[in-house]
JSON list of C-alpha atoms and ligand atoms in Angstrom, two decimals:
[
{"chain": "A", "resi": 889, "resn": "UNK", "atom": "CA", "xyz": [6.85, -41.10, 61.12]},
{"chain": "A", "resi": 890, "resn": "UNK", "atom": "CA", "xyz": [4.96, -39.63, 58.05]},
{"chain": "A", "resi": 891, "resn": "UNK", "atom": "CA", "xyz": [7.03, -36.77, 57.73]},
{"chain": "A", "resi": 892, "resn": "UNK", "atom": "CA", "xyz": [10.13, -38.74, 57.74]},
{"chain": "A", "resi": 893, "resn": "UNK", "atom": "CA", "xyz": [8.71, -41.20, 55.17]},
{"chain": "A", "resi": 894, "resn": "UNK", "atom": "CA", "xyz": [7.80, -38.11, 52.88]},
{"chain": "A", "resi": 895, "resn": "UNK", "atom": "CA", "xyz": [11.37, -36.95, 53.31]},
{"chain": "A", "resi": 896, "resn": "UNK", "atom": "CA", "xyz": [13.21, -40.19, 53.06]},
{"chain": "A", "resi": 897, "resn": "UNK", "atom": "CA", "xyz": [10.94, -43.07, 52.00]},
{"chain": "A", "resi": 898, "resn": "UNK", "atom": "CA", "xyz": [11.46, -46.38, 53.53]},
{"chain": "A", "resi": 899, "resn": "UNK", "atom": "CA", "xyz": [7.80, -47.01, 55.04]},
{"chain": "A", "resi": 900, "resn": "UNK", "atom": "CA", "xyz": [7.93, -49.96, 57.37]},
{"chain": "A", "resi": 901, "resn": "UNK", "atom": "CA", "xyz": [5.79, -53.04, 56.27]},
{"chain": "A", "resi": 902, "resn": "UNK", "atom": "CA", "xyz": [3.42, -52.07, 59.33]},
{"chain": "A", "resi": 903, "resn": "UNK", "atom": "CA", "xyz": [3.03, -48.42, 57.99]},
{"chain": "A", "resi": 904, "resn": "UNK", "atom": "CA", "xyz": [2.42, -49.73, 54.39]},
{"chain": "A", "resi": 905, "resn": "UNK", "atom": "CA", "xyz": [-0.24, -51.86, 55.66]},
{"chain": "A", "resi": 906, "resn": "UNK", "atom": "CA", "xyz": [-1.78, -49.02, 57.65]},
{"chain": "A", "resi": 907, "resn": "UNK", "atom": "CA", "xyz": [-1.70, -46.72, 54.76]},
{"chain": "A", "resi": 908, "resn": "UNK", "atom": "CA", "xyz": [-3.33, -49.32, 52.54]},
{"chain": "A", "resi": 909, "resn": "UNK", "atom": "CA", "xyz": [-6.25, -49.17, 55.08]},
{"chain": "A", "resi": 910, "resn": "UNK", "atom": "CA", "xyz": [-6.42, -45.58, 56.37]},
{"chain": "A", "resi": 911, "resn": "UNK", "atom": "CA", "xyz": [-7.15, -42.80, 54.01]},
{"chain": "A", "resi": 912, "resn": "UNK", "atom": "CA", "xyz": [-6.69, -40.33, 56.67]},
{"chain": "A", "resi": 913, "resn": "UNK", "atom": "CA", "xyz": [-3.20, -40.98, 56.90]},
{"chain": "A", "resi": 914, "resn": "UNK", "atom": "CA", "xyz": [-2.67, -41.49, 53.17]},
{"chain": "A", "resi": 915, "resn": "UNK", "atom": "CA", "xyz": [-4.02, -37.96, 52.72]},
{"chain": "A", "resi": 916, "resn": "UNK", "atom": "CA", "xyz": [-1.54, -36.90, 55.46]},
{"chain": "A", "resi": 917, "resn": "UNK", "atom": "CA", "xyz": [1.35, -38.46, 53.65]},
{"chain": "A", "resi": 918, "resn": "UNK", "atom": "CA", "xyz": [0.37, -36.92, 50.39]},
{"chain": "A", "resi": 919, "resn": "UNK", "atom": "CA", "xyz": [0.31, -33.63, 52.06]},
{"chain": "A", "resi": 920, "resn": "UNK", "atom": "CA", "xyz": [3.99, -34.04, 53.61]},
{"chain": "A", "resi": 921, "resn": "UNK", "atom": "CA", "xyz": [5.09, -35.20, 50.20]},
{"chain": "A", "resi": 922, "resn": "UNK", "atom": "CA", "xyz": [3.84, -32.19, 48.44]},
{"chain": "A", "resi": 923, "resn": "UNK", "atom": "CA", "xyz": [5.19, -30.02, 51.01]},
{"chain": "A", "resi": 924, "resn": "UNK", "atom": "CA", "xyz": [8.80, -31.83, 50.66]},
{"chain": "A", "resi": 925, "resn": "UNK", "atom": "CA", "xyz": [8.45, -31.41, 46.92]},
{"chain": "A", "resi": 926, "resn": "UNK", "atom": "CA", "xyz": [7.59, -27.61, 47.18]},
{"chain": "A", "resi": 927, "resn": "UNK", "atom": "CA", "xyz": [10.44, -27.03, 49.72]},
{"chain": "A", "resi": 928, "resn": "UNK", "atom": "CA", "xyz": [12.83, -28.82, 47.22]},
{"chain": "A", "resi": 929, "resn": "UNK", "atom": "CA", "xyz": [12.14, -26.15, 45.00]},
{"chain": "A", "resi": 930, "resn": "UNK", "atom": "CA", "xyz": [13.31, -23.53, 47.24]},
{"chain": "A", "resi": 931, "resn": "UNK", "atom": "CA", "xyz": [16.81, -24.88, 47.53]},
{"chain": "A", "resi": 932, "resn": "UNK", "atom": "CA", "xyz": [19.28, -21.97, 47.26]},
{"chain": "A", "resi": 933, "resn": "UNK", "atom": "CA", "xyz": [21.26, -21.68, 43.94]},
{"chain": "A", "resi": 934, "resn": "UNK", "atom": "CA", "xyz": [24.41, -19.81, 43.44]},
{"chain": "A", "resi": 935, "resn": "UNK", "atom": "CA", "xyz": [24.02, -17.15, 40.97]},
{"chain": "A", "resi": 936, "resn": "UNK", "atom": "CA", "xyz": [26.81, -15.08, 39.48]},
{"chain": "A", "resi": 937, "resn": "UNK", "atom": "CA", "xyz": [26.45, -11.43, 40.22]},
{"chain": "A", "resi": 938, "resn": "UNK", "atom": "CA", "xyz": [25.44, -8.99, 37.31]},
{"chain": "A", "resi": 939, "resn": "UNK", "atom": "CA", "xyz": [28.51, -7.47, 35.83]},
{"chain": "A", "resi": 940, "resn": "UNK", "atom": "CA", "xyz": [29.60, -4.37, 37.80]},
{"chain": "A", "resi": 941, "resn": "UNK", "atom": "CA", "xyz": [27.98, -5.54, 41.06]},
{"chain": "A", "resi": 942, "resn": "UNK", "atom": "CA", "xyz": [31.09, -7.55, 42.29]},
{"chain": "A", "resi": 943, "resn": "UNK", "atom": "CA", "xyz": [33.57, -4.72, 42.32]},
{"chain": "A", "resi": 944, "resn": "UNK", "atom": "CA", "xyz": [30.95, -2.58, 44.14]},
{"chain": "A", "resi": 945, "resn": "UNK", "atom": "CA", "xyz": [30.48, -5.40, 46.67]},
{"chain": "A", "resi": 946, "resn": "UNK", "atom": "CA", "xyz": [34.13, -5.65, 47.20]},
{"chain": "A", "resi": 947, "resn": "UNK", "atom": "CA", "xyz": [34.49, -1.81, 47.42]},
{"chain": "A", "resi": 948, "resn": "UNK", "atom": "CA", "xyz": [32.21, -1.75, 50.37]},
{"chain": "A", "resi": 949, "resn": "UNK", "atom": "CA", "xyz": [34.11, -0.76, 53.51]},
{"chain": "A", "resi": 950, "resn": "UNK", "atom": "CA", "xyz": [34.66, -3.63, 56.06]},
{"chain": "A", "resi": 951, "resn": "UNK", "atom": "CA", "xyz": [33.16, -1.46, 58.80]},
{"chain": "A", "resi": 952, "resn": "UNK", "atom": "CA", "xyz": [29.63, -1.13, 57.29]},
{"chain": "A", "resi": 953, "resn": "UNK", "atom": "CA", "xyz": [26.60, 0.28, 58.91]},
{"chain": "A", "resi": 954, "resn": "UNK", "atom": "CA", "xyz": [25.91, -2.88, 60.68]},
{"chain": "A", "resi": 955, "resn": "UNK", "atom": "CA", "xyz": [29.33, -3.02, 62.19]},
{"chain": "A", "resi": 956, "resn": "UNK", "atom": "CA", "xyz": [28.97, 0.55, 63.24]},
{"chain": "A", "resi": 957, "resn": "UNK", "atom": "CA", "xyz": [25.48, -0.45, 65.13]},
{"chain": "A", "resi": 958, "resn": "UNK", "atom": "CA", "xyz": [27.14, -3.30, 66.54]},
{"chain": "A", "resi": 959, "resn": "UNK", "atom": "CA", "xyz": [29.92, -1.49, 68.19]},
{"chain": "A", "resi": 960, "resn": "UNK", "atom": "CA", "xyz": [27.84, 1.45, 69.18]},
{"chain": "A", "resi": 961, "resn": "UNK", "atom": "CA", "xyz": [25.70, -1.21, 71.07]},
{"chain": "A", "resi": 962, "resn": "UNK", "atom": "CA", "xyz": [28.52, -2.79, 72.62]},
{"chain": "A", "resi": 963, "resn": "UNK", "atom": "CA", "xyz": [29.76, 0.51, 74.05]},
{"chain": "A", "resi": 964, "resn": "UNK", "atom": "CA", "xyz": [26.54, 1.61, 75.25]},
{"chain": "A", "resi": 965, "resn": "UNK", "atom": "CA", "xyz": [25.50, -1.94, 76.43]},
{"chain": "A", "resi": 966, "resn": "UNK", "atom": "CA", "xyz": [25.00, -0.85, 80.12]},
{"chain": "A", "resi": 967, "resn": "UNK", "atom": "CA", "xyz": [22.84, 1.74, 79.11]},
{"chain": "A", "resi": 968, "resn": "UNK", "atom": "CA", "xyz": [20.51, -0.29, 76.98]},
{"chain": "A", "resi": 969, "resn": "UNK", "atom": "CA", "xyz": [20.46, -3.20, 79.58]},
{"chain": "A", "resi": 970, "resn": "UNK", "atom": "CA", "xyz": [19.33, -0.48, 82.01]},
{"chain": "A", "resi": 971, "resn": "UNK", "atom": "CA", "xyz": [16.67, 0.61, 79.47]},
{"chain": "A", "resi": 972, "resn": "UNK", "atom": "CA", "xyz": [15.47, -2.70, 78.98]},
{"chain": "A", "resi": 973, "resn": "UNK", "atom": "CA", "xyz": [15.06, -3.60, 82.68]},
{"chain": "A", "resi": 974, "resn": "UNK", "atom": "CA", "xyz": [13.28, -0.44, 83.19]},
{"chain": "A", "resi": 975, "resn": "UNK", "atom": "CA", "xyz": [10.90, -1.26, 80.31]},
{"chain": "A", "resi": 976, "resn": "UNK", "atom": "CA", "xyz": [10.34, -4.67, 81.76]},
{"chain": "A", "resi": 977, "resn": "UNK", "atom": "CA", "xyz": [9.59, -3.24, 85.53]},
{"chain": "A", "resi": 978, "resn": "UNK", "atom": "CA", "xyz": [7.32, -0.82, 83.73]},
{"chain": "A", "resi": 979, "resn": "UNK", "atom": "CA", "xyz": [5.35, -3.63, 81.90]},
{"chain": "A", "resi": 980, "resn": "UNK", "atom": "CA", "xyz": [5.21, -5.85, 85.07]},
{"chain": "A", "resi": 981, "resn": "UNK", "atom": "CA", "xyz": [4.01, -2.86, 87.16]},
{"chain": "A", "resi": 982, "resn": "UNK", "atom": "CA", "xyz": [1.36, -1.99, 84.50]},
{"chain": "A", "resi": 983, "resn": "UNK", "atom": "CA", "xyz": [0.31, -5.64, 84.35]},
{"chain": "A", "resi": 984, "resn": "UNK", "atom": "CA", "xyz": [-0.18, -5.71, 88.22]},
{"chain": "A", "resi": 985, "resn": "UNK", "atom": "CA", "xyz": [-2.16, -2.45, 88.17]},
{"chain": "A", "resi": 986, "resn": "UNK", "atom": "CA", "xyz": [-4.32, -3.88, 85.37]},
{"chain": "A", "resi": 987, "resn": "UNK", "atom": "CA", "xyz": [-5.09, -7.14, 87.08]},
{"chain": "A", "resi": 988, "resn": "UNK", "atom": "CA", "xyz": [-5.71, -5.03, 90.32]},
{"chain": "A", "resi": 989, "resn": "UNK", "atom": "CA", "xyz": [-8.25, -2.87, 88.47]},
{"chain": "A", "resi": 990, "resn": "UNK", "atom": "CA", "xyz": [-9.97, -5.79, 86.58]},
{"chain": "A", "resi": 991, "resn": "UNK", "atom": "CA", "xyz": [-10.60, -7.51, 89.87]},
{"chain": "A", "resi": 992, "resn": "UNK", "atom": "CA", "xyz": [-14.33, -7.30, 90.67]},
{"chain": "A", "resi": 993, "resn": "UNK", "atom": "CA", "xyz": [-15.46, -5.23, 93.72]},
{"chain": "A", "resi": 994, "resn": "UNK", "atom": "CA", "xyz": [-16.34, -7.39, 96.95]},
{"chain": "A", "resi": 995, "resn": "UNK", "atom": "CA", "xyz": [-19.98, -7.76, 97.21]},
{"chain": "B", "resi": 1091, "resn": "ZN", "atom": "ZN1", "xyz": [-4.20, -43.98, 59.95]}
]
Protein backbone atom coordinates (compact mmCIF):
# COMPACT_ATOMS: atom_id res chain seq x y z
CA UNK A 1 0.00 0.00 0.00
CA UNK A 2 3.02 2.32 0.20
CA UNK A 3 2.93 3.32 -3.50
CA UNK A 4 -0.78 4.19 -3.19
CA UNK A 5 -0.13 6.22 -0.03
CA UNK A 6 2.73 8.03 -1.77
CA UNK A 7 0.42 8.82 -4.69
CA UNK A 8 -2.83 9.62 -2.91
CA UNK A 9 -2.04 9.94 0.79
CA UNK A 10 -4.59 8.55 3.23
CA UNK A 11 -2.41 6.23 5.31
CA UNK A 12 -4.51 4.14 7.67
CA UNK A 13 -3.98 4.36 11.42
CA UNK A 14 -2.33 0.93 11.40
CA UNK A 15 0.05 1.99 8.64
CA UNK A 16 0.93 5.24 10.41
CA UNK A 17 1.66 3.29 13.59
CA UNK A 18 3.80 0.86 11.64
CA UNK A 19 5.69 3.66 9.89
CA UNK A 20 6.40 5.26 13.26
CA UNK A 21 8.29 2.15 14.33
CA UNK A 22 9.71 0.81 11.04
CA UNK A 23 12.51 2.77 9.39
CA UNK A 24 12.62 0.40 6.41
CA UNK A 25 9.03 1.16 5.44
CA UNK A 26 9.55 4.89 6.12
CA UNK A 27 12.54 4.82 3.74
CA UNK A 28 10.51 2.94 1.15
CA UNK A 29 7.64 5.42 1.43
CA UNK A 30 10.10 8.31 1.07
CA UNK A 31 11.46 6.65 -2.09
CA UNK A 32 7.95 6.34 -3.55
CA UNK A 33 7.12 9.93 -2.61
CA UNK A 34 10.28 11.18 -4.32
CA UNK A 35 9.38 9.12 -7.39
CA UNK A 36 5.83 10.50 -7.50
CA UNK A 37 7.26 14.00 -7.13
CA UNK A 38 9.68 13.52 -10.00
CA UNK A 39 7.06 11.87 -12.22
CA UNK A 40 4.81 14.86 -11.60
CA UNK A 41 7.49 17.01 -13.21
CA UNK A 42 7.23 14.92 -16.38
CA UNK A 43 3.59 15.77 -17.01
CA UNK A 44 3.02 16.73 -20.59
CA UNK A 45 2.39 20.35 -21.38
CA UNK A 46 0.86 21.72 -24.53
CA UNK A 47 3.23 24.03 -26.33
CA UNK A 48 2.54 26.35 -29.19
CA UNK A 49 4.46 25.35 -32.32
CA UNK A 50 7.16 27.76 -33.47
CA UNK A 51 6.02 30.22 -36.13
CA UNK A 52 5.96 28.59 -39.56
CA UNK A 53 5.84 25.01 -38.24
CA UNK A 54 2.06 24.74 -38.06
CA UNK A 55 1.47 25.44 -41.79
CA UNK A 56 4.27 22.96 -42.60
CA UNK A 57 2.64 20.30 -40.41
CA UNK A 58 -0.75 20.92 -42.03
CA UNK A 59 0.87 20.70 -45.49
CA UNK A 60 2.16 17.14 -44.82
CA UNK A 61 0.12 14.84 -47.06
CA UNK A 62 -2.28 12.57 -45.23
CA UNK A 63 -0.67 9.46 -46.68
CA UNK A 64 2.76 9.95 -45.15
CA UNK A 65 5.57 7.39 -45.04
CA UNK A 66 4.05 5.56 -42.05
CA UNK A 67 0.74 5.09 -43.87
CA UNK A 68 2.55 3.86 -47.00
CA UNK A 69 4.50 1.30 -44.92
CA UNK A 70 1.30 0.17 -43.20
CA UNK A 71 -0.57 -0.37 -46.47
CA UNK A 72 2.46 -2.13 -47.96
CA UNK A 73 2.56 -4.53 -44.99
CA UNK A 74 -1.20 -5.11 -45.29
CA UNK A 75 -0.89 -5.95 -48.98
CA UNK A 76 2.03 -8.33 -48.37
CA UNK A 77 0.79 -9.64 -45.01
CA UNK A 78 0.77 -13.28 -46.15
CA UNK A 79 4.41 -13.07 -47.28
CA UNK A 80 5.49 -11.43 -44.02
CA UNK A 81 3.60 -14.01 -41.93
CA UNK A 82 5.21 -16.81 -43.94
CA UNK A 83 8.62 -15.28 -43.35
CA UNK A 84 7.95 -14.92 -39.64
CA UNK A 85 6.82 -18.55 -39.38
CA UNK A 86 9.90 -19.71 -41.31
CA UNK A 87 12.14 -17.70 -38.96
CA UNK A 88 10.43 -19.22 -35.91
CA UNK A 89 10.78 -22.75 -37.30
CA UNK A 90 14.46 -22.10 -38.07
CA UNK A 91 15.02 -20.73 -34.56
CA UNK A 92 13.28 -23.73 -32.98
CA UNK A 93 15.36 -26.08 -35.14
CA UNK A 94 18.57 -24.30 -34.17
CA UNK A 95 17.58 -24.56 -30.50
CA UNK A 96 16.90 -28.31 -30.79
CA UNK A 97 20.24 -28.85 -32.57
CA UNK A 98 21.99 -26.73 -29.97
CA UNK A 99 20.44 -28.73 -27.11
CA UNK A 100 21.36 -31.99 -28.85
CA UNK A 101 24.99 -30.91 -29.36
CA UNK A 102 25.31 -29.76 -25.75
CA UNK A 103 24.10 -33.03 -24.27
CA UNK A 104 27.10 -34.82 -22.69
CA UNK A 105 28.21 -38.03 -24.37
CA UNK A 106 27.12 -41.20 -22.55
CA UNK A 107 29.88 -42.80 -20.46
ZN1 LIG B 1 7.89 -2.05 7.93
